[in-house]
Coordinates of C-alpha atoms and ligand atoms in Angstrom, one line a residue:
M1 CA 10.2 52.5 8.8
P2 CA 9.4 55.0 6.1
W3 CA 12.1 53.7 3.7
I4 CA 10.4 50.3 3.5
K5 CA 7.5 50.7 1.1
Q6 CA 4.3 48.7 1.8
N7 CA 2.9 46.6 -1.1
T8 CA -0.7 47.3 -0.4
I9 CA -2.0 44.4 -2.6
D10 CA 0.5 41.6 -1.6
N11 CA 0.5 42.7 2.0
P12 CA -2.7 44.7 2.7
S13 CA -3.3 46.2 6.1
T14 CA -6.9 47.4 5.3
S15 CA -10.0 45.6 4.2
A16 CA -10.0 47.5 0.9
G17 CA -6.6 46.1 0.2
V18 CA -7.7 42.6 1.0
F19 CA -10.7 43.1 -1.3
V20 CA -8.4 44.0 -4.2
R21 CA -6.2 41.0 -3.4
M22 CA -9.2 38.7 -3.4
L23 CA -10.5 40.1 -6.7
L24 CA -7.2 39.7 -8.4
E25 CA -6.8 36.2 -7.0
I26 CA -10.3 35.0 -8.0
F27 CA -10.5 36.6 -11.4
A28 CA -6.9 36.7 -12.5
F29 CA -5.2 33.9 -10.4
R30 CA -2.6 36.4 -9.3
S31 CA -0.5 34.2 -7.1
L32 CA -0.2 31.7 -9.9
F33 CA 0.9 34.5 -12.2
R34 CA 3.7 35.2 -9.7
N35 CA 4.7 31.5 -9.6
T36 CA 8.3 30.6 -10.4
K37 CA 10.0 27.4 -11.5
A38 CA 13.3 26.1 -10.2
A39 CA 15.8 24.5 -12.4
F40 CA 19.6 23.8 -12.6
N41 CA 21.1 26.1 -15.2
R42 CA 23.4 24.0 -17.4
H43 CA 25.1 27.1 -18.8
A44 CA 26.1 28.4 -15.3
S45 CA 27.7 25.4 -13.8
N46 CA 24.4 23.9 -12.7
K47 CA 23.5 26.8 -10.5
L48 CA 19.9 26.6 -9.1
T49 CA 17.9 29.3 -10.8
Y50 CA 14.4 30.5 -10.6
S51 CA 12.5 31.6 -13.6
W52 CA 9.0 33.0 -14.3
E53 CA 6.5 30.3 -15.1
I54 CA 3.9 32.0 -17.3
F55 CA 2.5 29.0 -19.3
L56 CA 0.8 27.3 -16.3
W57 CA -0.9 30.6 -15.6
V58 CA -2.0 31.1 -19.2
G59 CA -3.2 27.4 -19.4
A60 CA -5.1 27.6 -16.1
L61 CA -6.7 30.9 -17.0
A62 CA -7.8 29.6 -20.5
F63 CA -9.1 26.4 -18.9
H64 CA -11.1 28.0 -16.1
Y65 CA -12.6 30.8 -18.3
A66 CA -13.5 28.4 -21.1
F67 CA -15.1 26.0 -18.5
L68 CA -17.2 28.9 -17.1
V69 CA -18.3 30.1 -20.5
V70 CA -19.3 26.5 -21.5
I71 CA -21.3 26.0 -18.3
L72 CA -23.1 29.4 -18.7
R73 CA -23.9 28.6 -22.3
H74 CA -25.3 25.3 -21.3
L75 CA -28.0 27.2 -19.4
R76 CA -29.9 27.3 -22.7
F77 CA -30.7 23.6 -22.1
F78 CA -32.3 24.4 -18.8
T79 CA -34.2 27.6 -19.5
A80 CA -37.1 28.6 -21.7
P81 CA -37.0 31.3 -22.9
V82 CA -33.2 31.4 -22.9
P83 CA -32.1 34.5 -21.0
G84 CA -30.6 37.4 -23.0
G85 CA -27.3 37.1 -21.2
V86 CA -26.8 33.5 -22.3
Q87 CA -27.7 34.5 -25.9
F88 CA -25.2 37.3 -25.8
L89 CA -22.5 35.0 -24.5
E90 CA -23.3 32.6 -27.4
Y91 CA -23.0 35.5 -29.8
L92 CA -19.6 36.5 -28.4
D93 CA -18.3 32.9 -28.1
G94 CA -19.3 32.3 -31.8
I95 CA -18.0 35.6 -33.1
I96 CA -15.5 34.1 -35.5
Q97 CA -18.4 32.5 -37.4
V98 CA -16.7 29.4 -38.6
G99 CA -18.6 26.2 -39.7
L100 CA -22.1 25.0 -39.3
P101 CA -23.2 24.7 -36.5
G102 CA -21.1 27.8 -35.7
L103 CA -17.9 27.1 -33.7
F104 CA -18.0 28.2 -30.1
L105 CA -14.4 29.0 -29.2
S106 CA -14.8 28.0 -25.5
G107 CA -15.3 24.3 -26.4
P108 CA -11.9 23.7 -28.2
V109 CA -10.1 26.1 -25.8
L110 CA -11.4 24.0 -22.9
L111 CA -10.3 20.7 -24.5
L112 CA -6.8 22.1 -25.5
A113 CA -6.1 23.7 -22.2
A114 CA -7.1 20.5 -20.3
L115 CA -4.8 18.5 -22.6
F116 CA -2.0 21.0 -22.0
L117 CA -2.5 20.6 -18.2
L118 CA -2.5 16.9 -18.6
S119 CA 0.7 16.8 -20.8
R120 CA 2.5 18.9 -18.2
R121 CA 1.8 16.3 -15.6
I122 CA 2.9 13.5 -17.9
F123 CA 6.0 15.1 -19.6
D124 CA 7.4 17.5 -17.0
A125 CA 9.4 15.1 -14.7
K126 CA 9.1 17.4 -11.6
V127 CA 5.3 17.7 -11.9
S128 CA 4.9 14.1 -12.8
Y129 CA 6.8 13.1 -9.6
I130 CA 4.3 14.9 -7.4
S131 CA 1.2 14.0 -9.4
Q132 CA -1.3 11.5 -8.0
A133 CA -4.6 9.9 -9.1
A134 CA -6.5 12.8 -7.6
D135 CA -4.7 15.1 -10.1
Y136 CA -5.2 13.0 -13.2
F137 CA -8.8 11.9 -12.5
P138 CA -10.6 15.3 -12.8
L139 CA -8.5 16.0 -15.9
F140 CA -9.5 12.7 -17.6
L141 CA -13.2 13.5 -16.7
I142 CA -13.1 17.0 -18.1
I143 CA -11.3 15.9 -21.2
G144 CA -13.9 13.2 -21.7
I145 CA -16.7 15.7 -21.2
A146 CA -15.3 18.2 -23.6
A147 CA -14.5 15.6 -26.2
T148 CA -18.0 14.0 -26.1
G149 CA -19.6 17.5 -26.2
I150 CA -17.5 18.5 -29.2
A151 CA -18.2 15.2 -30.9
M152 CA -21.9 15.7 -30.4
R153 CA -22.1 19.2 -31.6
Y154 CA -19.8 19.1 -34.6
F155 CA -19.5 15.5 -35.7
T156 CA -22.1 12.9 -34.9
K157 CA -25.0 15.3 -34.1
V158 CA -27.7 14.6 -31.5
D159 CA -31.4 15.3 -31.2
I160 CA -31.2 18.7 -29.5
I161 CA -35.1 19.0 -29.2
G162 CA -35.2 15.6 -27.5
I163 CA -32.4 16.7 -25.1
K164 CA -34.1 19.9 -24.3
E165 CA -37.3 18.0 -23.4
L166 CA -35.2 15.8 -21.1
T167 CA -33.3 18.7 -19.5
M168 CA -36.5 20.9 -19.1
G169 CA -38.2 17.8 -17.6
L170 CA -35.4 17.5 -15.0
V171 CA -35.4 21.1 -13.9
T172 CA -39.2 21.4 -13.7
F173 CA -39.4 18.0 -11.8
H174 CA -41.5 16.4 -14.6
P175 CA -38.9 13.9 -15.9
H176 CA -39.4 13.0 -19.5
I177 CA -37.4 10.4 -21.4
P178 CA -37.1 11.3 -25.0
E179 CA -36.6 8.6 -27.7
E180 CA -33.3 8.1 -29.4
V181 CA -31.3 11.2 -28.5
G182 CA -28.0 9.4 -29.2
G183 CA -25.7 7.4 -27.0
L184 CA -23.0 10.0 -27.0
F185 CA -25.3 12.3 -25.0
Y186 CA -25.6 9.7 -22.3
G187 CA -21.8 9.3 -22.3
H188 CA -21.5 13.1 -21.9
L189 CA -24.1 13.2 -19.1
F190 CA -22.6 10.2 -17.3
L191 CA -19.2 11.8 -17.1
V192 CA -20.7 15.1 -16.0
S193 CA -22.7 13.3 -13.3
I194 CA -19.5 11.6 -12.0
L195 CA -17.7 15.0 -12.0
F196 CA -20.5 16.7 -10.0
A197 CA -20.7 13.8 -7.5
Y198 CA -16.9 13.7 -7.2
F199 CA -16.6 17.5 -6.8
P200 CA -17.4 18.0 -3.1
M201 CA -14.9 15.4 -1.9
S202 CA -12.1 16.3 -4.2
K203 CA -9.4 19.0 -4.6
L204 CA -11.8 20.7 -7.0
M205 CA -13.2 22.3 -3.8
H206 CA -10.4 24.8 -4.3
M207 CA -13.3 26.7 -6.0
G208 CA -14.8 27.4 -2.5
G209 CA -11.5 27.1 -0.6
V210 CA -10.0 30.2 -2.2
F211 CA -12.6 32.3 -0.3
L212 CA -11.6 30.7 3.0
S213 CA -7.8 31.0 2.5
P214 CA -6.4 33.1 5.4
T215 CA -3.3 34.1 3.4
R216 CA -5.6 35.8 0.9
N217 CA -8.6 36.9 2.9
M218 CA -7.1 38.4 6.0
A219 CA -5.4 41.8 6.4
N220 CA -1.8 41.6 7.6
N221 CA -2.2 43.9 10.5
T222 CA -1.1 41.6 13.3
R223 CA 1.5 44.0 14.5
A224 CA -0.9 46.9 14.6
K225 CA -3.8 45.2 16.1
R226 CA -4.2 42.4 18.7
H227 CA -6.5 39.6 17.4
I228 CA -8.0 37.4 20.1
N229 CA -9.6 34.2 19.0
P230 CA -13.3 34.8 19.7
W231 CA -14.0 31.1 20.4
N232 CA -11.1 30.6 22.9
Y233 CA -12.4 29.2 26.1
D234 CA -10.5 29.1 29.5
V235 CA -8.3 26.1 29.4
P236 CA -7.6 24.6 32.9
I237 CA -3.8 24.7 33.0
H238 CA -1.4 22.9 35.3
T239 CA 1.4 25.4 36.3
Y240 CA 4.9 24.4 37.1
E241 CA 4.3 25.3 40.8
Q242 CA 1.4 23.0 40.9
Y243 CA 3.4 20.3 39.2
E244 CA 6.2 20.7 41.7
D245 CA 3.8 20.7 44.7
H246 CA 2.4 17.4 43.3
F247 CA 5.7 15.6 42.8
R248 CA 8.1 17.4 45.2
D249 CA 8.7 14.4 47.5
K250 CA 9.4 12.2 44.6
M251 CA 11.6 14.8 42.9
I252 CA 13.7 15.3 46.0
E253 CA 14.0 11.5 46.4
A254 CA 15.2 11.1 42.8
G255 CA 17.7 13.9 43.4
L256 CA 16.0 16.3 40.9
P257 CA 16.4 20.1 41.6
V258 CA 13.3 21.8 43.0
D259 CA 12.4 25.5 43.3
K260 CA 10.9 25.2 46.8
K261 CA 12.2 22.8 49.4
E262 CA 8.9 22.5 51.4
Ligands
LIG1 C1 -19.3 20.2 -16.4 C2 -20.4 20.4 -17.2 C3 -20.3 20.3 -18.7 C4 -19.3 20.6 -19.5 C5 -17.9 21.1 -19.1 C6 -19.8 20.4 -20.9 C7 -19.0 20.6 -22.0 C8 -19.5 20.6 -23.3 C9 -18.8 21.1 -24.5 C10 -17.4 21.6 -24.5 C11 -19.6 20.9 -25.5 C12 -19.3 21.2 -27.0 C13 -20.1 22.3 -27.6 C14 -20.1 23.6 -26.8 O1 -19.0 24.2 -26.7 O2 -21.2 24.0 -26.3 C15 -20.9 20.4 -25.0 C16 -22.0 20.1 -25.8 C17 -23.2 19.6 -25.3 N1 -23.5 19.4 -24.0 FE1 -22.3 19.6 -22.4 N2 -21.1 20.0 -20.8 C18 -21.4 19.9 -19.5 C19 -22.7 19.6 -19.0 C20 -23.8 19.2 -19.7 C21 -25.1 18.8 -19.2 C22 -25.4 18.8 -17.7 C23 -25.8 18.6 -20.3 C24 -27.3 18.2 -20.4 C25 -27.9 17.6 -19.4 C26 -25.0 18.8 -21.5 C27 -25.5 18.6 -22.8 C28 -24.8 18.9 -23.9 C29 -25.3 18.9 -25.2 C30 -26.7 18.4 -25.6 C31 -24.3 19.3 -26.1 C32 -24.4 19.4 -27.7 C33 -24.7 20.8 -28.0 C34 -25.1 21.1 -29.4 O3 -25.1 20.2 -30.2 O4 -25.2 22.3 -29.7 N3 -23.8 19.1 -21.1 N4 -20.8 20.2 -23.7

């Protein structure tokens, strides 16, 4: 019907539309952006109202991008020479040039965003009600990782040369244990190891799951095109006729109606 306009991003019928929907979902968390929250409006005789929930989106975006930048910057521990892209990222992340060693914005942003996501689970009664251990645990881990990382870089200081010897030893399969790099580093690495081990069996796999999500990655063209499941096999079925042939005597005996008498 021509008077119903198609939203080609929300409801794409072509692969190009699906591609745009996936891009926006992966890089801008579009469906989270469109998220609403329900509440009883006290000023309008407790009517159920829906309002735009922007802060979860802002917090999630800050959290994920800061996490990505921190991880990419950490490549300097595992590469020699450090790639130009990582150095450029360090330059951009440290652009406000505060303190010595210079402040990388992504560190505190990661910590604050993770704390915001945690406080939402604790203080928002509705979110708290549906929160489980699997929701808190990764947040605790990431808060611990960011806090130990920040403490190492800006407060207690660690032996970076020793750490680089260790990390380069790991990636070149020539393990080397440096002396005295500082206990905080081992705390940091321990929490990171737990996070990485926990990752594949946890809800953190939404990182891969988003690519496999049919409501995002399939064109909505089911009325224009017939899709047949390619791995469907012939299922031996038992029709009603066969059923009745099988049980006709017993059905007649029990007084049940039958289609054919004989
Ligand atoms: C999930 C992975 C990780 C996250 C989220 C993380 C997070 C952080 C953060 C936020 C900092 C504060 C300084 C900054 O912003 O760079 C930091 C520092 C640090 N991290 Fe990590 N880290 C991770 C993995 C690792 C790994 C695998 C290693 C080494 C094996 C490592 C070694 C260090 C060291 C040595 C510092 C201090 C850097 C300095 O003094 O300049 N981190 N980390």
